Coordinates of C-alpha atoms in Angstrom, one line a residue:
M225 CA 12.4 -17.3 21.5
T226 CA 8.9 -16.0 21.2
V227 CA 7.8 -15.1 17.6
P228 CA 4.4 -14.2 16.1
T229 CA 1.9 -16.7 15.6
I230 CA 0.6 -16.5 12.0
N231 CA -3.1 -17.0 11.2
A232 CA -4.3 -17.7 7.7
V233 CA -8.1 -17.9 7.0
I234 CA -10.1 -18.4 3.6
N235 CA -13.5 -17.0 3.5
F236 CA -15.4 -18.7 0.5
S237 CA -18.3 -16.5 0.6
T238 CA -19.0 -13.9 -2.2
G239 CA -18.8 -10.2 -2.1
P240 CA -15.9 -7.7 -0.8
S241 CA -16.5 -7.9 3.1
F242 CA -14.2 -10.1 5.1
A243 CA -16.7 -10.4 8.1
Q244 CA -18.7 -13.3 9.0
A245 CA -22.3 -13.0 7.8
L246 CA -24.9 -11.8 10.3
I247 CA -27.9 -13.9 10.4
L248 CA -30.9 -12.1 11.9
N249 CA -31.1 -12.7 15.7
E250 CA -27.3 -13.9 15.4
G251 CA -23.9 -12.1 15.4
Q252 CA -22.9 -8.7 16.2
L253 CA -24.0 -5.6 14.5
D254 CA -21.1 -3.2 13.2
I255 CA -18.8 -6.5 13.1
N256 CA -20.6 -8.9 10.9
V257 CA -22.2 -8.5 7.5
L258 CA -26.0 -8.8 7.1
S259 CA -26.9 -12.0 4.7
D260 CA -29.2 -14.9 4.7
S261 CA -26.6 -17.4 5.2
S262 CA -23.3 -17.9 7.0
A263 CA -20.0 -17.6 5.2
V264 CA -17.8 -20.7 5.0
I265 CA -14.7 -19.5 6.8
V266 CA -11.8 -22.1 7.0
D267 CA -8.7 -21.4 9.4
V268 CA -5.8 -23.1 7.5
S269 CA -3.0 -21.8 9.7
N270 CA -1.9 -25.3 10.6
Q271 CA -1.3 -26.3 7.1
V272 CA 0.7 -23.2 6.1
D273 CA 4.2 -23.8 4.6
S274 CA 5.1 -20.4 3.4
I275 CA 3.9 -16.7 3.1
Q276 CA 5.0 -13.9 1.0
T277 CA 3.2 -10.6 1.1
N278 CA 4.0 -7.3 -0.9
R279 CA 2.3 -4.0 -0.5
G280 CA 3.4 -0.5 -1.3
R281 CA 4.1 2.4 -3.6
N282 CA 6.1 2.3 -6.8
S283 CA 8.6 5.1 -6.5
Q284 CA 8.9 5.4 -10.4
A285 CA 5.1 5.3 -11.2
D286 CA 4.6 7.5 -7.9
Q287 CA 1.5 5.6 -7.0
F288 CA 0.7 2.6 -4.8
Q289 CA 0.3 -0.6 -6.6
T290 CA -1.6 -3.7 -6.2
G291 CA -0.7 -5.7 -3.2
T292 CA -0.1 -9.4 -3.6
L293 CA 0.2 -12.6 -1.5
T294 CA 1.4 -16.1 -2.2
L295 CA 0.2 -18.6 0.3
R296 CA 1.6 -22.2 0.1
I297 CA -0.5 -24.7 2.0
V298 CA 0.5 -28.5 2.7
D299 CA -2.4 -30.5 1.5
E300 CA -2.3 -33.9 3.3
S301 CA -6.1 -34.8 2.4
G302 CA -6.7 -33.5 -1.0
D303 CA -9.0 -30.7 0.5
F304 CA -7.6 -28.4 -2.2
N305 CA -8.4 -30.7 -5.1
P306 CA -11.5 -29.1 -6.8
Q307 CA -12.5 -32.5 -8.2
N308 CA -12.4 -34.4 -4.8
P309 CA -16.1 -34.8 -3.8
N310 CA -14.8 -35.9 -0.3
S311 CA -13.1 -32.4 0.2
P312 CA -15.0 -30.1 2.7
F313 CA -14.5 -27.2 0.2
F314 CA -16.0 -29.4 -2.7
G315 CA -17.9 -26.7 -4.9
L316 CA -16.4 -23.8 -3.1
L317 CA -13.0 -23.7 -4.6
S318 CA -13.1 -20.6 -6.9
P319 CA -11.2 -17.5 -7.8
M320 CA -12.1 -14.4 -6.1
R321 CA -12.8 -16.0 -2.9
K322 CA -11.2 -14.0 0.2
V323 CA -8.1 -14.5 2.0
Q324 CA -6.8 -12.9 5.2
I325 CA -3.4 -13.2 7.1
T326 CA -2.8 -11.9 10.4
A327 CA -0.1 -12.1 13.1
T328 CA -0.7 -12.4 16.8
Y329 CA 2.0 -11.3 19.2
A330 CA 1.6 -10.6 22.9
S331 CA -1.9 -10.8 22.8
V332 CA -2.4 -8.4 20.1
T333 CA -3.3 -9.4 16.5
Y334 CA -1.9 -7.5 13.6
P335 CA -3.4 -7.4 10.0
I336 CA -0.8 -8.4 7.4
F337 CA -2.9 -8.8 4.1
S338 CA -6.5 -9.1 2.9
G339 CA -7.5 -9.8 -0.6
F340 CA -9.0 -12.0 -3.1
I341 CA -7.8 -15.5 -4.4
T342 CA -6.7 -15.6 -8.1
S343 CA -5.3 -19.0 -8.5
Y344 CA -4.9 -22.4 -6.9
S345 CA -1.9 -24.3 -8.1
T346 CA -1.2 -27.8 -7.0
N347 CA 2.4 -29.3 -6.9
T348 CA 3.2 -32.9 -6.1
P349 CA 6.8 -33.3 -5.2
Q350 CA 8.7 -36.4 -6.4
N351 CA 8.3 -39.5 -4.3
A352 CA 5.7 -37.7 -2.2
L353 CA 3.0 -40.1 -1.7
D354 CA 0.7 -38.6 0.9
V355 CA 1.2 -34.8 0.4
V356 CA 1.0 -32.2 -2.2
Y357 CA 1.5 -28.4 -1.8
T358 CA -1.3 -26.0 -3.1
T359 CA -0.1 -22.4 -3.7
I360 CA -2.6 -19.9 -3.5
T361 CA -2.0 -16.4 -5.1
A362 CA -4.1 -13.4 -4.2
V363 CA -4.4 -9.7 -4.8
D364 CA -5.8 -7.0 -2.8
A365 CA -9.0 -4.7 -3.7
F366 CA -6.9 -2.4 -6.4
R367 CA -7.3 -5.4 -8.9
L368 CA -11.1 -5.4 -8.4
A369 CA -11.1 -1.6 -9.3
Q370 CA -8.8 -2.3 -12.3
N371 CA -11.4 -4.9 -13.6
A372 CA -14.2 -2.6 -13.1
Q373 CA -15.2 -0.7 -15.9
I374 CA -17.3 2.6 -15.5
S375 CA -18.4 5.5 -17.5
T376 CA -21.1 7.8 -16.5
V377 CA -21.0 8.3 -12.3
P378 CA -23.8 9.7 -10.5
G379 CA -23.2 12.5 -7.9
T380 CA -19.9 13.7 -9.4
S381 CA -20.8 17.4 -10.4
A382 CA -18.2 20.3 -10.4
G383 CA -17.0 21.7 -7.3
Q384 CA -17.0 18.4 -5.4
L385 CA -14.1 17.8 -3.0
S386 CA -11.7 15.0 -3.8
G387 CA -12.8 13.0 -1.0
A388 CA -16.4 12.9 -1.9
R389 CA -15.4 12.0 -5.5
V390 CA -13.4 9.1 -4.2
N391 CA -16.5 8.0 -2.4
A392 CA -18.7 8.5 -5.5
L393 CA -16.4 6.4 -7.7
L394 CA -16.3 3.6 -4.8
D395 CA -20.2 3.8 -4.8
A396 CA -20.3 3.1 -8.6
I397 CA -18.6 -0.2 -7.9
D398 CA -20.5 -1.1 -5.0
W399 CA -17.6 -1.0 -2.6
P400 CA -19.0 -1.2 1.0
A401 CA -18.9 2.1 3.1
S402 CA -17.5 0.2 6.0
M403 CA -14.3 -0.7 4.1
R404 CA -13.3 2.9 3.4
D405 CA -11.1 5.5 5.0
V406 CA -11.4 8.6 3.1
D407 CA -10.3 12.1 3.7
A408 CA -12.6 15.0 2.8
G409 CA -9.8 16.3 0.6
L410 CA -8.5 19.9 -0.1
T411 CA -9.0 20.2 -3.8
T412 CA -12.5 20.6 -5.7
M413 CA -12.9 18.7 -8.7
Q414 CA -14.3 19.3 -12.2
A415 CA -17.3 17.3 -13.1
D416 CA -16.4 13.7 -13.8
P417 CA -15.7 13.4 -17.6
G418 CA -18.1 10.1 -17.8
T419 CA -15.6 8.7 -20.2
A420 CA -15.1 4.8 -20.5
R421 CA -12.2 3.8 -18.2
T422 CA -11.5 1.4 -15.3
A423 CA -12.6 2.5 -11.8
L424 CA -8.9 2.4 -10.7
A425 CA -8.0 4.8 -13.4
A426 CA -10.6 7.3 -12.1
L427 CA -9.6 6.8 -8.9
T428 CA -6.0 7.5 -9.3
T429 CA -6.9 10.5 -11.5
V430 CA -8.5 12.1 -8.3
E431 CA -5.5 10.9 -6.1
T432 CA -3.1 12.8 -8.4
S433 CA -5.2 15.8 -8.9
E434 CA -5.3 16.1 -5.0
Y435 CA -1.5 15.4 -4.7
G436 CA -2.6 12.8 -2.2
A437 CA -2.5 8.9 -1.8
L438 CA -4.7 6.0 -2.4
Y439 CA -4.1 2.5 -1.5
V440 CA -5.7 -0.6 0.0
D441 CA -4.5 -1.1 3.7
A442 CA -3.8 -4.6 5.4
T443 CA -7.4 -4.9 6.4
G444 CA -8.6 -4.7 2.8
S445 CA -10.0 -1.2 3.0
F446 CA -9.5 1.5 0.3
V447 CA -7.8 4.3 2.2
F448 CA -7.4 7.9 0.6
Q449 CA -5.3 10.6 2.2
D450 CA -5.3 14.3 1.2
R451 CA -2.1 16.1 0.6
A452 CA -2.2 17.7 4.3
L453 CA -2.0 14.3 5.9
T454 CA 0.6 12.9 3.6
A455 CA 2.8 15.9 4.3
S456 CA 2.2 16.1 7.9
S457 CA 2.8 12.5 8.9
V458 CA 6.6 12.6 8.5
S459 CA 6.6 15.1 11.4
G460 CA 5.4 12.4 13.8
T461 CA 7.9 10.8 16.3
P462 CA 9.8 8.5 14.1
T463 CA 10.6 4.7 15.2
E464 CA 14.6 4.5 15.3
F465 CA 16.6 1.7 14.1
N466 CA 20.3 1.6 14.5
D467 CA 22.7 -1.2 14.1
D468 CA 25.0 -0.4 17.1
G469 CA 22.5 -1.7 19.7
T470 CA 21.2 1.7 20.9
D471 CA 18.0 1.6 19.4
I472 CA 16.0 -1.2 17.5
S473 CA 18.5 -3.5 15.5
Y474 CA 17.8 -4.7 11.9
F475 CA 19.1 -7.5 9.6
D476 CA 20.0 -5.3 6.7
A477 CA 19.8 -1.8 5.3
V478 CA 20.0 -0.7 1.7
W479 CA 21.6 2.9 1.2
V480 CA 21.6 4.7 -2.2
L481 CA 22.5 8.1 -3.8
N482 CA 21.1 8.3 -7.2
D483 CA 19.0 10.6 -9.3
T484 CA 15.8 8.2 -9.6
L485 CA 13.6 10.6 -7.8
V486 CA 14.9 13.8 -9.2
Y487 CA 12.4 15.9 -11.3
N488 CA 13.2 19.4 -12.0
T489 CA 10.6 20.1 -14.6
A490 CA 6.8 19.4 -14.4
N491 CA 4.1 20.0 -17.0
V492 CA 0.6 19.5 -15.4
T493 CA -2.5 19.9 -17.6
R494 CA -6.1 19.8 -16.2
L495 CA -8.9 18.6 -18.2
G496 CA -9.7 21.4 -20.7
G497 CA -7.0 23.5 -19.5
S498 CA -3.5 24.6 -20.7
V499 CA -0.2 23.2 -19.7
Q500 CA 1.1 24.5 -16.6
T501 CA 5.1 24.3 -16.3
A502 CA 7.4 24.8 -13.4
S503 CA 11.2 24.2 -13.4
N504 CA 14.3 24.6 -11.4
A505 CA 17.3 25.9 -13.4
A506 CA 19.6 25.1 -10.9
S507 CA 18.7 21.4 -10.7
I508 CA 18.6 21.1 -14.5
E509 CA 22.3 22.4 -14.5
K510 CA 23.1 20.2 -11.9
Y511 CA 21.4 16.8 -12.9
F512 CA 20.4 17.6 -16.5
L513 CA 16.6 17.7 -17.4
H514 CA 14.4 15.2 -15.5
S515 CA 10.8 15.7 -16.7
Y516 CA 7.6 14.8 -15.1
N517 CA 4.0 15.1 -17.1
Q518 CA 0.7 14.6 -16.0
Q519 CA -2.4 15.1 -18.3
G520 CA -6.2 15.1 -17.9
L521 CA -6.2 16.1 -14.1
L522 CA -9.4 17.1 -12.7
M523 CA -8.6 20.3 -10.5
E524 CA -10.9 23.2 -11.2
T525 CA -8.6 25.9 -12.4
D526 CA -5.0 26.0 -14.2
A527 CA -3.9 28.2 -11.0
V528 CA -4.3 25.0 -9.0
A529 CA -2.6 22.9 -11.8
L530 CA 0.4 25.4 -11.7
D531 CA 0.3 24.9 -7.5
Y532 CA 0.7 21.2 -8.2
A533 CA 3.5 21.6 -10.9
Q534 CA 5.6 24.0 -8.6
A535 CA 4.8 21.9 -5.5
Y536 CA 6.2 18.7 -7.4
V537 CA 9.5 20.5 -8.5
A538 CA 10.0 22.1 -5.1
S539 CA 9.7 18.6 -3.5
R540 CA 12.0 16.8 -6.0
A541 CA 14.7 19.2 -7.6
E542 CA 17.4 17.8 -5.3
T543 CA 18.4 14.6 -4.0
S544 CA 20.7 13.1 -1.2
V545 CA 21.6 9.8 0.2
R546 CA 18.6 7.8 1.6
C547 CA 17.9 4.2 2.8
D548 CA 16.0 2.5 0.1
A549 CA 15.0 -0.5 2.4
I550 CA 15.4 -1.7 6.0
T551 CA 14.9 -5.6 6.6
L552 CA 14.1 -6.8 10.2
D553 CA 14.6 -10.5 11.2
L554 CA 11.9 -11.4 13.6
Y555 CA 14.0 -14.5 14.6
T556 CA 16.5 -12.1 16.4
D557 CA 17.2 -13.1 19.9
N558 CA 15.5 -10.7 22.5
Y559 CA 13.7 -8.7 19.6
N560 CA 10.4 -7.6 21.4
A561 CA 10.7 -4.0 20.1
G562 CA 11.8 -5.3 16.6
I563 CA 8.8 -7.5 16.3
I564 CA 6.3 -4.9 17.5
A565 CA 7.5 -2.4 14.9
A566 CA 7.7 -4.9 12.3
L567 CA 4.1 -5.8 12.6
D568 CA 2.6 -2.3 13.7
L569 CA 4.4 0.1 11.2
D570 CA 2.9 0.8 8.0
F571 CA 2.7 3.4 5.3
F572 CA 3.6 6.9 5.9
D573 CA 4.9 6.2 9.3
P574 CA 8.4 7.9 9.9
I575 CA 11.4 5.8 10.6
T576 CA 15.0 6.9 11.3
I577 CA 17.5 4.6 10.2
T578 CA 21.2 4.7 11.3
T579 CA 24.2 2.5 9.9
N580 CA 27.6 2.8 11.2
Q581 CA 30.3 3.1 8.7
P582 CA 34.1 2.7 8.7
G583 CA 36.2 5.8 10.0
A584 CA 33.7 6.4 12.8
S585 CA 31.1 7.7 10.4
T586 CA 27.4 7.0 10.0
L587 CA 24.6 7.2 7.7
T588 CA 21.5 8.5 9.1
K589 CA 18.1 9.5 7.5
T590 CA 14.4 10.0 8.5
L591 CA 12.1 8.7 5.9
Q592 CA 8.5 7.3 5.5
I593 CA 7.5 3.7 5.1
F594 CA 6.0 3.3 1.6
G595 CA 6.2 -0.5 1.3
V596 CA 5.9 -3.5 3.4
A597 CA 6.9 -7.1 2.2
M598 CA 6.9 -10.2 4.4
D599 CA 8.7 -13.7 4.0
I600 CA 7.4 -16.0 6.5
S601 CA 7.9 -19.8 6.9
P602 CA 8.4 -22.1 10.0
N603 CA 12.1 -21.1 10.4
R604 CA 11.9 -17.8 9.0
F605 CA 10.1 -14.2 9.4
K606 CA 11.6 -11.4 7.6
V607 CA 9.9 -8.0 7.3
R608 CA 11.2 -5.5 4.5
F609 CA 10.0 -1.7 4.7
T610 CA 10.7 0.1 1.7
T611 CA 11.2 3.8 2.3
L612 CA 11.1 7.2 0.5
E613 CA 11.1 11.0 1.3
P614 CA 7.7 12.5 1.9
I615 CA 5.4 12.7 -1.1
I616 CA 5.3 16.3 -0.6
D617 CA 7.3 18.7 1.7
A618 CA 5.1 20.0 4.4
F619 CA 6.6 23.7 3.9
I620 CA 5.5 23.6 0.2
L621 CA 1.9 22.2 1.2
D622 CA 0.6 25.6 2.6
D623 CA -1.7 27.4 0.1
A624 CA 0.0 30.7 1.2
I625 CA 3.4 29.2 0.1
Y626 CA 1.6 28.3 -3.3
G627 CA 0.7 31.8 -3.7
L628 CA 4.2 33.0 -2.8
L629 CA 5.7 30.5 -5.3
D630 CA 2.9 31.6 -7.9
S631 CA 3.8 35.5 -7.4
G632 CA 7.5 34.9 -7.6
V633 CA 8.2 35.9 -4.0
L634 CA 9.9 32.7 -3.4
S635 CA 12.2 30.6 -5.7
Y636 CA 13.2 27.2 -5.8

């Protein structure tokens, strides 16, 4: 059985970049980072005891969350003892150093997690004379944006598209341009309010005003997708999973039918504007009132705020059975396609899950991936995808449709 090879690397240099420092006359431009000294980069792959990662979107908060890593290392030489002067890392062990996890399979290396160490915790098992375990916890760059306080932000005047605003906010916290993937955006913003807040709060306000998506990917880069991409991505060719052997098999699938994601009334208020309300009477009668509220958004007009409210309700007034999560076991025999899917699929990728049920019936749904969690040890490699309906229905996206909704030509 061939399984992926896990690579775990710690970079003890400061700054956000995960690349090796580029010293003049050495290294490769566009790959390395200019510096006056090389980073101390250590491969601890052979010492890894277990890895757990979790990245994704909180369906209740309707936003992506800080990604996390737990990396347990077998330390036979006291290398991770911060008071050991003989450790090769003496004087380097510090919070906020960088850590990356990748997996190599069939000569392809896939990113799994890139983040910043928050703690080193040492545990000595009872009767263990020559070994201790050091557990490293890490978070992705969302936490750095949460820790950064901002107020006045240069280059944030009225009429700026959401993507340019995201870039201005990232500039304000000195985030490298090489570690961004930012769409231009479709919504123009008001001038930045200049109030005291975290950079993450400012970024997510722009994300919500756009009706887009903001997250940190597995390579450590900030990604901002406008509403066109978040809506259209579900129309791609889905990867198909089935428990009858016709497609990629899976270890487990969790199916639910509930009202968790139902919203039939939305109240959206832009900064300086009035409350814009959309509702769906049929949904309220069927499921009772499920309200959604957003305040202090930065779209320039109340009309756009109303578009947002209408689109939100139109996308969420109804519910149906869905697959909340699917787990793949990479230690399954003859699982080449499953391994590639587990390592390659990521946020917004469409997948179709089919589960065969008693009575010759099936449960089938096409959804998007909104979360990736991995549980890895020498004898275990499981990948769990959490899934959701698209953030916004592609039909509702079109500005012409917005106009029809606003005019009452269409109902929902």
